PDB file of C-alpha atoms in Angstrom:
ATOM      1  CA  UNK A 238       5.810  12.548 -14.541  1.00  0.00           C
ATOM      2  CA  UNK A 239       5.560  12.928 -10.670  1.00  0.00           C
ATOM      3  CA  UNK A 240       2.240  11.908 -10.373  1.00  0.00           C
ATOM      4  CA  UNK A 241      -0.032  14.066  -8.156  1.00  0.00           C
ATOM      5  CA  UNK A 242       1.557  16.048  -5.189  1.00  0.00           C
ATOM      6  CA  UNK A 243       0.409  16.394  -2.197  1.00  0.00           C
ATOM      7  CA  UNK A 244       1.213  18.610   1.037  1.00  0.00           C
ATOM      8  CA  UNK A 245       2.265  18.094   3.672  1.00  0.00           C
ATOM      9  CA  UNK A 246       2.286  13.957   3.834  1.00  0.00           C
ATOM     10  CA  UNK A 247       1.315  14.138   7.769  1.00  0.00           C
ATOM     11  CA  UNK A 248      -0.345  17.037   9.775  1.00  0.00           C
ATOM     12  CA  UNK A 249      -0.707  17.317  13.687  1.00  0.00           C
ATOM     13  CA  UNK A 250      -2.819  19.991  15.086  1.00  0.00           C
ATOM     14  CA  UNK A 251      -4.926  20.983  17.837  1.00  0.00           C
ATOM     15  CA  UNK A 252      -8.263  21.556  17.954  1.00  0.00           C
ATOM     16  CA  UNK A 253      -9.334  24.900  16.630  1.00  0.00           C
ATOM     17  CA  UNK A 254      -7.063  25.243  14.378  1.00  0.00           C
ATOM     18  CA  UNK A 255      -6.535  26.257  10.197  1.00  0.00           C
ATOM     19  CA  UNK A 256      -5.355  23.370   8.600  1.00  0.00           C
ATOM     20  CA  UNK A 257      -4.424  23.642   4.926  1.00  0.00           C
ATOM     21  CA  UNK A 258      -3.677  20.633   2.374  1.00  0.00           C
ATOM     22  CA  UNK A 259      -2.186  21.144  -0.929  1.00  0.00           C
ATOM     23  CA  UNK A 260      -2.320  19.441  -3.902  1.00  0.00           C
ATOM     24  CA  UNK A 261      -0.734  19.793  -7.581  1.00  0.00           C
ATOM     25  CA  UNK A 262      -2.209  17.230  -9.824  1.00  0.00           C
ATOM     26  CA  UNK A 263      -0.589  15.498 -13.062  1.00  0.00           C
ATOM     27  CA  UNK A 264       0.479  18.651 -15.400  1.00  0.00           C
ATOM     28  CA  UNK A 265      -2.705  18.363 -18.567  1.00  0.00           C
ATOM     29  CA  UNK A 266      -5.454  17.219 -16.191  1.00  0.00           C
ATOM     30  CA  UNK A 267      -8.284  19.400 -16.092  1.00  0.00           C
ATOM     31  CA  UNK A 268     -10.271  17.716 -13.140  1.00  0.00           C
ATOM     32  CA  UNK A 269      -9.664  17.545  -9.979  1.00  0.00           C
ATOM     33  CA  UNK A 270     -10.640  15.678  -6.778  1.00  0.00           C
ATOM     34  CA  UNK A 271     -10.753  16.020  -2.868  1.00  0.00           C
ATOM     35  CA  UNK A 272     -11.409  13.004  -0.913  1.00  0.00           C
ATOM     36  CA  UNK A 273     -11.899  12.457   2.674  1.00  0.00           C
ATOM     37  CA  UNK A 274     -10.999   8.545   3.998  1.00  0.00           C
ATOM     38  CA  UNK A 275     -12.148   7.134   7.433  1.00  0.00           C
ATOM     39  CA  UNK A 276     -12.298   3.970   9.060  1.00  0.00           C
ATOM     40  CA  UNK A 277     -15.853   5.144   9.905  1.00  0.00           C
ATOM     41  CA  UNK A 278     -17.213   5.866   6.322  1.00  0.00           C
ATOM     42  CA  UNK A 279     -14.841   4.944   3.755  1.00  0.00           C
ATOM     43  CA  UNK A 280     -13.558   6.913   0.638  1.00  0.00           C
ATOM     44  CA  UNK A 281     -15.752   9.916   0.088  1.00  0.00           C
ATOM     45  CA  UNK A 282     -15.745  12.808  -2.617  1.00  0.00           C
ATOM     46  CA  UNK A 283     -15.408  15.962  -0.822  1.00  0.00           C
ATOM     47  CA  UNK A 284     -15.383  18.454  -4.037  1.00  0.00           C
ATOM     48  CA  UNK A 285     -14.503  18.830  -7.593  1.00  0.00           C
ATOM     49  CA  UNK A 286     -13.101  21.300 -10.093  1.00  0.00           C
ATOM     50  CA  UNK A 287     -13.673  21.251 -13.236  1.00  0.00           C
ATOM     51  CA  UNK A 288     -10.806  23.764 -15.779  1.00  0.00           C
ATOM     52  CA  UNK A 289     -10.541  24.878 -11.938  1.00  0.00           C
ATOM     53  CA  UNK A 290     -13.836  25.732 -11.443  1.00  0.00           C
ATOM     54  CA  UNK A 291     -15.779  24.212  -8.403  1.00  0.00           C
ATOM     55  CA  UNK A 292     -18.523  21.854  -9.888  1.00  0.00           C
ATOM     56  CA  UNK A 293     -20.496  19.365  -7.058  1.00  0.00           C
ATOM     57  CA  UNK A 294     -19.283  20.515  -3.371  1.00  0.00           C
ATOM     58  CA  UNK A 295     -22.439  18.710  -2.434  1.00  0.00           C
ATOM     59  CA  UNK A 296     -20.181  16.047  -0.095  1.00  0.00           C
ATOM     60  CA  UNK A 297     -17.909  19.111   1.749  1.00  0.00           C
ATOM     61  CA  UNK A 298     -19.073  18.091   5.417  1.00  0.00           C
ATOM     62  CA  UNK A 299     -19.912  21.961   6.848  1.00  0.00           C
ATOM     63  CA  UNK A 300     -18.787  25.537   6.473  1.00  0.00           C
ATOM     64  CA  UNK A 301     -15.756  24.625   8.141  1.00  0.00           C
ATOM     65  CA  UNK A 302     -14.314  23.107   5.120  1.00  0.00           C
ATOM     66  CA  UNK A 303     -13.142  25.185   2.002  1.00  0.00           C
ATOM     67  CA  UNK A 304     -11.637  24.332  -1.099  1.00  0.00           C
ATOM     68  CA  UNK A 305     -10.175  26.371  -3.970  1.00  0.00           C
ATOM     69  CA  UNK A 306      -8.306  26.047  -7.228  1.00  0.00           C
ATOM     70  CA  UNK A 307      -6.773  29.693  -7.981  1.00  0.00           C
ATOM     71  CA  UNK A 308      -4.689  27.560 -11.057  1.00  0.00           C
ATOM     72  CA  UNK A 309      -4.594  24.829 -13.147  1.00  0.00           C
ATOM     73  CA  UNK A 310      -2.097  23.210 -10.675  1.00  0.00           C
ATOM     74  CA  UNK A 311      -2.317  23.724  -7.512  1.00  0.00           C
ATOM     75  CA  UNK A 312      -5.461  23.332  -5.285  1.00  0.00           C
ATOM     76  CA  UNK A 313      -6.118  23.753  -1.717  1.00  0.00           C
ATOM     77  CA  UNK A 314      -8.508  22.374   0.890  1.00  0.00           C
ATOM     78  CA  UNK A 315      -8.899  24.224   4.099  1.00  0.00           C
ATOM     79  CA  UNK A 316     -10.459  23.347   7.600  1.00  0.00           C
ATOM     80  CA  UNK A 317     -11.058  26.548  10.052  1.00  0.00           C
ATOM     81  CA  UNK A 318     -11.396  25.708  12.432  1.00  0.00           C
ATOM     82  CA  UNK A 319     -11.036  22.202  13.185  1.00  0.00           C
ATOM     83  CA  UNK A 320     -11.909  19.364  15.484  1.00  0.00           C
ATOM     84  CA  UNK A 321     -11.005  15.914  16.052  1.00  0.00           C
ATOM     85  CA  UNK A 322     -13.462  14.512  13.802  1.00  0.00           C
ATOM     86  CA  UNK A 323     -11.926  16.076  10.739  1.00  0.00           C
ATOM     87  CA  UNK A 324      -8.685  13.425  11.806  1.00  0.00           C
ATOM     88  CA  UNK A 325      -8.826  11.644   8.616  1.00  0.00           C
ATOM     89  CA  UNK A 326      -6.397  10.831   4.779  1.00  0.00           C
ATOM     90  CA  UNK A 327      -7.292  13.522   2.792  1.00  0.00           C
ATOM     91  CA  UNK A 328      -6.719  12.487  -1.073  1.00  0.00           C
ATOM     92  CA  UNK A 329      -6.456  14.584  -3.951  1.00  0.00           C
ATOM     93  CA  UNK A 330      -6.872  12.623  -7.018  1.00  0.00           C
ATOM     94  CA  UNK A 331      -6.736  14.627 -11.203  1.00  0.00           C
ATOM     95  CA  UNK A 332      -7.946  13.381 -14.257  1.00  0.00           C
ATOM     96  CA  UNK A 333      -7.347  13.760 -17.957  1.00  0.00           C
ATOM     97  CA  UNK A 334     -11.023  13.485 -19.883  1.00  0.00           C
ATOM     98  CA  UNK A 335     -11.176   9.732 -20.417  1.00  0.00           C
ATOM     99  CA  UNK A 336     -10.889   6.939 -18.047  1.00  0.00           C
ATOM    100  CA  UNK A 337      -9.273   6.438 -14.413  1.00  0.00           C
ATOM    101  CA  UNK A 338      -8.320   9.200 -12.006  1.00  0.00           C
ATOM    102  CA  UNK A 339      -4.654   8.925 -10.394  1.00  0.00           C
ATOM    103  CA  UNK A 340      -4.575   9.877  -6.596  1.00  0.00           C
ATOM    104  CA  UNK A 341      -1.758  11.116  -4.452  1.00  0.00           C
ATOM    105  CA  UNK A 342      -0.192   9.598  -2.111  1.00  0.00           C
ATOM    106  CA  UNK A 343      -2.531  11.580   0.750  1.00  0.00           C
ATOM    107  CA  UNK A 344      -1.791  13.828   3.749  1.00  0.00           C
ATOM    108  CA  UNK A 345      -2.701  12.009   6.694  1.00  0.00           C
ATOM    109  CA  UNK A 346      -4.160  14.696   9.054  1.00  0.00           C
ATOM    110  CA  UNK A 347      -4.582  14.540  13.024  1.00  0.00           C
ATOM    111  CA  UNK A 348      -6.830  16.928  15.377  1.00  0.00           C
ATOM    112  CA  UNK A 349      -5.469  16.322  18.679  1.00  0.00           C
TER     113      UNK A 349
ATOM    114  CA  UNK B 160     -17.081   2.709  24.225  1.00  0.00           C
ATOM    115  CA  UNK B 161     -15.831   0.515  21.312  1.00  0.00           C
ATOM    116  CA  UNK B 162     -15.595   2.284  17.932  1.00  0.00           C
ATOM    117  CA  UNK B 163     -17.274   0.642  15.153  1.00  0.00           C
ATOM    118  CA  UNK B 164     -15.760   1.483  11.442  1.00  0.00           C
ATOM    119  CA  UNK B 165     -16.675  -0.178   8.465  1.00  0.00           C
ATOM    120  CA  UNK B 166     -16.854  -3.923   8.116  1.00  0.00           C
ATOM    121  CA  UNK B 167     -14.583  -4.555   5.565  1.00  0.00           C
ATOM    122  CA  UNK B 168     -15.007  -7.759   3.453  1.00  0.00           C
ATOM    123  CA  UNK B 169     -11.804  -9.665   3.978  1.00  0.00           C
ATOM    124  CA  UNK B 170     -10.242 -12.689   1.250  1.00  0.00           C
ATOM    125  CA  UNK B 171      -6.928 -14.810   2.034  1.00  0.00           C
ATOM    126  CA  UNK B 172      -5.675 -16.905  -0.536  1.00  0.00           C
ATOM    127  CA  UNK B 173      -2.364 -18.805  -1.148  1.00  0.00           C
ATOM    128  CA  UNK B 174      -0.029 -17.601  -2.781  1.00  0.00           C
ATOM    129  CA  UNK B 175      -0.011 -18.812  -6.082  1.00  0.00           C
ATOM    130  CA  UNK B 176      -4.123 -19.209  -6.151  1.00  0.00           C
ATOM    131  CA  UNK B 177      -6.516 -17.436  -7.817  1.00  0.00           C
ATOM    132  CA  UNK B 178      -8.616 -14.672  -6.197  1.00  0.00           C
ATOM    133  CA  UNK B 179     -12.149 -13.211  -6.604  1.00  0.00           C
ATOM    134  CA  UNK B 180     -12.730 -10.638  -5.348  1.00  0.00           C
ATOM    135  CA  UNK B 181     -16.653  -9.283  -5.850  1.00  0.00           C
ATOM    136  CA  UNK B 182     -18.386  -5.881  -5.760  1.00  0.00           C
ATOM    137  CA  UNK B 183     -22.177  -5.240  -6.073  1.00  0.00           C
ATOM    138  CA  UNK B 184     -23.114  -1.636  -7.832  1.00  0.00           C
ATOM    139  CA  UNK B 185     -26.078   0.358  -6.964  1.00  0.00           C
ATOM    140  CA  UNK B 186     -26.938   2.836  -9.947  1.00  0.00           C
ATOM    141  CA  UNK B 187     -28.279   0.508 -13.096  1.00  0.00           C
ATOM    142  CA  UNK B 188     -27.386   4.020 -15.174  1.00  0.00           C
ATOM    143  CA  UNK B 189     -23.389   3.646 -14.430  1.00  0.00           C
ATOM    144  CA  UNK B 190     -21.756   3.440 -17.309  1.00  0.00           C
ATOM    145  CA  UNK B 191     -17.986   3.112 -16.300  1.00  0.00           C
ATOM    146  CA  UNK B 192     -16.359   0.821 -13.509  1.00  0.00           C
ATOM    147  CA  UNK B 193     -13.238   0.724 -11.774  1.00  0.00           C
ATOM    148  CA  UNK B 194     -11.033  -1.410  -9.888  1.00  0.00           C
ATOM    149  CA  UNK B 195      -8.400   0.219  -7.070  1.00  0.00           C
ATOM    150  CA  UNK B 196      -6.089  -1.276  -5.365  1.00  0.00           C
ATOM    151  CA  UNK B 197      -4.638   0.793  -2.117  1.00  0.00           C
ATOM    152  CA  UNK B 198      -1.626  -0.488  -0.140  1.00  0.00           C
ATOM    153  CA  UNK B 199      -1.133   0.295   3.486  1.00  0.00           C
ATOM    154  CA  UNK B 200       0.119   4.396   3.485  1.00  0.00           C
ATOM    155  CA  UNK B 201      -0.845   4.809  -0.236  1.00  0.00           C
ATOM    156  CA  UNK B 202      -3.377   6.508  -2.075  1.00  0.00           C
ATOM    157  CA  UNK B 203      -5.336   3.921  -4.316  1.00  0.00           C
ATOM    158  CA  UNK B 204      -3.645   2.763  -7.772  1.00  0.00           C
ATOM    159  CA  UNK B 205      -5.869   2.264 -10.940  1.00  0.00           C
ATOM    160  CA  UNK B 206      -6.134  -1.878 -12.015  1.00  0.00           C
ATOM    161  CA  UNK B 207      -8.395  -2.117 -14.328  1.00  0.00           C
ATOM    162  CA  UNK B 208     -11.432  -0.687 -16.028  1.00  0.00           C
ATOM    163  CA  UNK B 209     -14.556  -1.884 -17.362  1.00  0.00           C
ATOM    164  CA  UNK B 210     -17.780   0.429 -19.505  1.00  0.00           C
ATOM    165  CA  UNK B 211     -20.966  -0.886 -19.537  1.00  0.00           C
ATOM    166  CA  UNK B 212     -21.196  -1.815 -23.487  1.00  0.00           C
ATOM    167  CA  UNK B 213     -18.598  -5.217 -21.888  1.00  0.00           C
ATOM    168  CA  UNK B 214     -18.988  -7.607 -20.159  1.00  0.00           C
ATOM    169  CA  UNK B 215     -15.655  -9.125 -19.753  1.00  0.00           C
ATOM    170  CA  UNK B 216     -11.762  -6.986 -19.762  1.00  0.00           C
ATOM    171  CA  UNK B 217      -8.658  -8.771 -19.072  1.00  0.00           C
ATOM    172  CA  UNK B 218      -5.504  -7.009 -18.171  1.00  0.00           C
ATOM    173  CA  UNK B 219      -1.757  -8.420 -17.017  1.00  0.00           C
ATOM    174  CA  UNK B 220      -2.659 -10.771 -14.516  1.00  0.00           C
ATOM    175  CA  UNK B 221      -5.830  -9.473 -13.980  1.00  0.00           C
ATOM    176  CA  UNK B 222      -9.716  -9.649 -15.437  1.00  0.00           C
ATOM    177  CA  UNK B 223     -12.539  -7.857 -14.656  1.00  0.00           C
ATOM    178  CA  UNK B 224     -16.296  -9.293 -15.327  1.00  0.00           C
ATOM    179  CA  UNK B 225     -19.569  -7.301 -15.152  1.00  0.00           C
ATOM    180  CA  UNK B 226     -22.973  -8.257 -15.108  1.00  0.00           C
ATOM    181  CA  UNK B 227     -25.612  -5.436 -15.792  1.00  0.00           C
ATOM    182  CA  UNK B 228     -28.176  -8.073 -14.871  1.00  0.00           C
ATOM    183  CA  UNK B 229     -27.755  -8.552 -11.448  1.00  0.00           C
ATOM    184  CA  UNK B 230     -25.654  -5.103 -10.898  1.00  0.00           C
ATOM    185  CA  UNK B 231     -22.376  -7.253 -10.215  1.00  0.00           C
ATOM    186  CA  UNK B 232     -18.982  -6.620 -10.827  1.00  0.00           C
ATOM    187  CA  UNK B 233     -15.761  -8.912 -10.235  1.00  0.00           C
ATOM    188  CA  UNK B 234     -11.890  -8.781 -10.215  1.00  0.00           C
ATOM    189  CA  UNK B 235     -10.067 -12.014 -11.020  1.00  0.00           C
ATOM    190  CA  UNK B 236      -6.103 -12.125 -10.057  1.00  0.00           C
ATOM    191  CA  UNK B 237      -4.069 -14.574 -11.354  1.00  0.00           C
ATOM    192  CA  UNK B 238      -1.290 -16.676  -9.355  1.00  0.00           C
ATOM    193  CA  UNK B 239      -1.754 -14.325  -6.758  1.00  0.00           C
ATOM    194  CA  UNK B 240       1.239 -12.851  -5.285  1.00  0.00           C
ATOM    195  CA  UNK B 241       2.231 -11.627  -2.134  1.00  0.00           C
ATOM    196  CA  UNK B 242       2.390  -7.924  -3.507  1.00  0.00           C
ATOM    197  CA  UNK B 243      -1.059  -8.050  -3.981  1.00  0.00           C
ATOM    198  CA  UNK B 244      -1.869  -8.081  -0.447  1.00  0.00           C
ATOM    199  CA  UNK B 245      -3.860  -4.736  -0.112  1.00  0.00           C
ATOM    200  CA  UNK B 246      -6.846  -3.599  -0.411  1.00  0.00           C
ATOM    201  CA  UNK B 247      -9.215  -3.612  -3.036  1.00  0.00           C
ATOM    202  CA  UNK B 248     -11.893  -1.180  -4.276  1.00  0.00           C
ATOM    203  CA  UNK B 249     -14.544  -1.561  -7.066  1.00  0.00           C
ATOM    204  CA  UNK B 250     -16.107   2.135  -8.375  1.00  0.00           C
ATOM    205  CA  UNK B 251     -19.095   3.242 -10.547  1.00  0.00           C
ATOM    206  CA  UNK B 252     -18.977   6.368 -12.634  1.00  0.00           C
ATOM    207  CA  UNK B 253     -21.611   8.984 -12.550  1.00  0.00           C
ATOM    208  CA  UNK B 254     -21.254  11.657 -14.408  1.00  0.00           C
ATOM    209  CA  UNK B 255     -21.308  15.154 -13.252  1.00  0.00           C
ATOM    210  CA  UNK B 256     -23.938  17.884 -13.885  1.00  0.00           C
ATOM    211  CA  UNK B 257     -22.392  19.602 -17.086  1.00  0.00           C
ATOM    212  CA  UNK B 258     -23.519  18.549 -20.191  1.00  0.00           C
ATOM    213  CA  UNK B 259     -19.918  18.485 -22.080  1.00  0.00           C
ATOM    214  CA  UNK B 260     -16.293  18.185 -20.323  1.00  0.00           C
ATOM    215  CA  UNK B 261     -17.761  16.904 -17.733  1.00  0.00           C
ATOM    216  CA  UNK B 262     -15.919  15.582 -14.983  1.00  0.00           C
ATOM    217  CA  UNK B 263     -16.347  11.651 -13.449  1.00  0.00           C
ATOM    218  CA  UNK B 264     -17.951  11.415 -10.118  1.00  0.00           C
ATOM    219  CA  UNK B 265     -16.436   7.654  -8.934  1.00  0.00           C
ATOM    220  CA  UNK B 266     -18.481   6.688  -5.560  1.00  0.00           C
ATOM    221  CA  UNK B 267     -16.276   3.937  -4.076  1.00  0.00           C
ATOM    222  CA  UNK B 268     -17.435   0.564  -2.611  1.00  0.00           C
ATOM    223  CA  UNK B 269     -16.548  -0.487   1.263  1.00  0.00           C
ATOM    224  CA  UNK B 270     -13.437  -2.405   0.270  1.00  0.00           C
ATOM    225  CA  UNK B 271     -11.588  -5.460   0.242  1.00  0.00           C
ATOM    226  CA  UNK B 272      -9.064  -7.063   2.289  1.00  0.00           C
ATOM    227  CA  UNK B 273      -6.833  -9.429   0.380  1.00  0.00           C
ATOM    228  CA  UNK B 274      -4.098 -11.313   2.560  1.00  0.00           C
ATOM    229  CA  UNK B 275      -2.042 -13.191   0.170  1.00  0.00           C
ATOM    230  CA  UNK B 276      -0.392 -16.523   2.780  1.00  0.00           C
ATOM    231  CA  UNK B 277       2.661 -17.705   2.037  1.00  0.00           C
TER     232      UNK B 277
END
């Protein structure tokens, strides 16, 4: 098993921008998780799906930030536009029913 | 001006001690714990896991005590090594809003610094 995929592992972009992350979690899992890490406030929970429906998007920081799941692997998250606060590791973590969730390896994103 | 980030809690040991590292919980209702562990450039990588009907778990190496009482958890490594220099997060389960299949909501401590000397 690969594990959960992420795309791309590193993104540069300018202010204003659309940035899109992708992620493909573990083949079976039927959650799955968007995170958001910063020096500033630590791991947070952005969204999650549920059998690829959107369940708490409570922790999605403004309209600028979008998430969907069209499939039961693959997910995106999108910032339009965005600004240098968004610079931040952007995890996508799935998970099976029972106990842990497994995270990918992150896309490490940059708003110049 | 400065930027100010989180403080993180930081632990060096020898290599070859023991290490505690500690975590304090904030919802009495959690019924599911978690340790990470997160290496420089990684996503975080599942240790151990605890529910709240233990008190005590020990895996390879590793053991993980929780006390309900005083809303305390603990991870306990062995002969520490210097691959176990990383970081170190502790995680309480809340469950989310559907009644069945619902998904776990983790909300992740701060962090640990473990530098493992040679």
């Amino acid at each position: 098993d690969a594990g959960v995929i992420q795309s791309p592992r590193h993104e540069v972009t300018e202010m204003g921008q659309e940035v899109t992350l992708r992620c493909k979690p573990i083949s079976g899992h039927n959650s799955l998780f968007w995170y958001r890490q910063t020096m500033m406030r630590g791991l947070e929970l952005l969204i999650y799906f549920n059998n690829n429906v959107p369940i708490d998007d409570s922790g999605m920081p403004e309209d600028r930030f979008s998430a969907k799941m069209p499939n039961a692997s693959f997910s995106t998250l999108k910032i339009q536009p965005s600004e240098p606060r968004d610079s931040a590791v952007y995890f996508c973590a799935s998970w099976e029913g029972t106990n842990e969730q497994f995270f990918g390896p992150g896309t490490r994103l940059t708003v110049l | 001006g400065e930027s100010v980030g989180l403080h993180l809690p930081t632990l060096s040991v020898q290599e070859g001690d023991n290490s505690i590292i500690n975590c304090a919980y904030s919802n009495s209702a959690s019924d599911y714990f978690i340790w990470y562990k997160q290496e420089s450039g990684k996503g975080p990588q599942f240790i151990i896991d605890i529910r709240s009907n233990m008190d005590k778990r020990q895996g390879q190496r590793v053991t993980v005590l929780l006390n309900k009482t005083v809303k305390h958890l603990s991870l306990q490594i062995a002969a520490t090594q210097p691959g176990d220099s990383a970081v170190y997060f502790c995680a309480e389960n809340k469950a989310g809003p559907h009644s069945s299949g619902s998904a776990r909501q983790l909300t992740f401590g701060s962090g640990t610094q473990l530098t493992v000397l040679p």
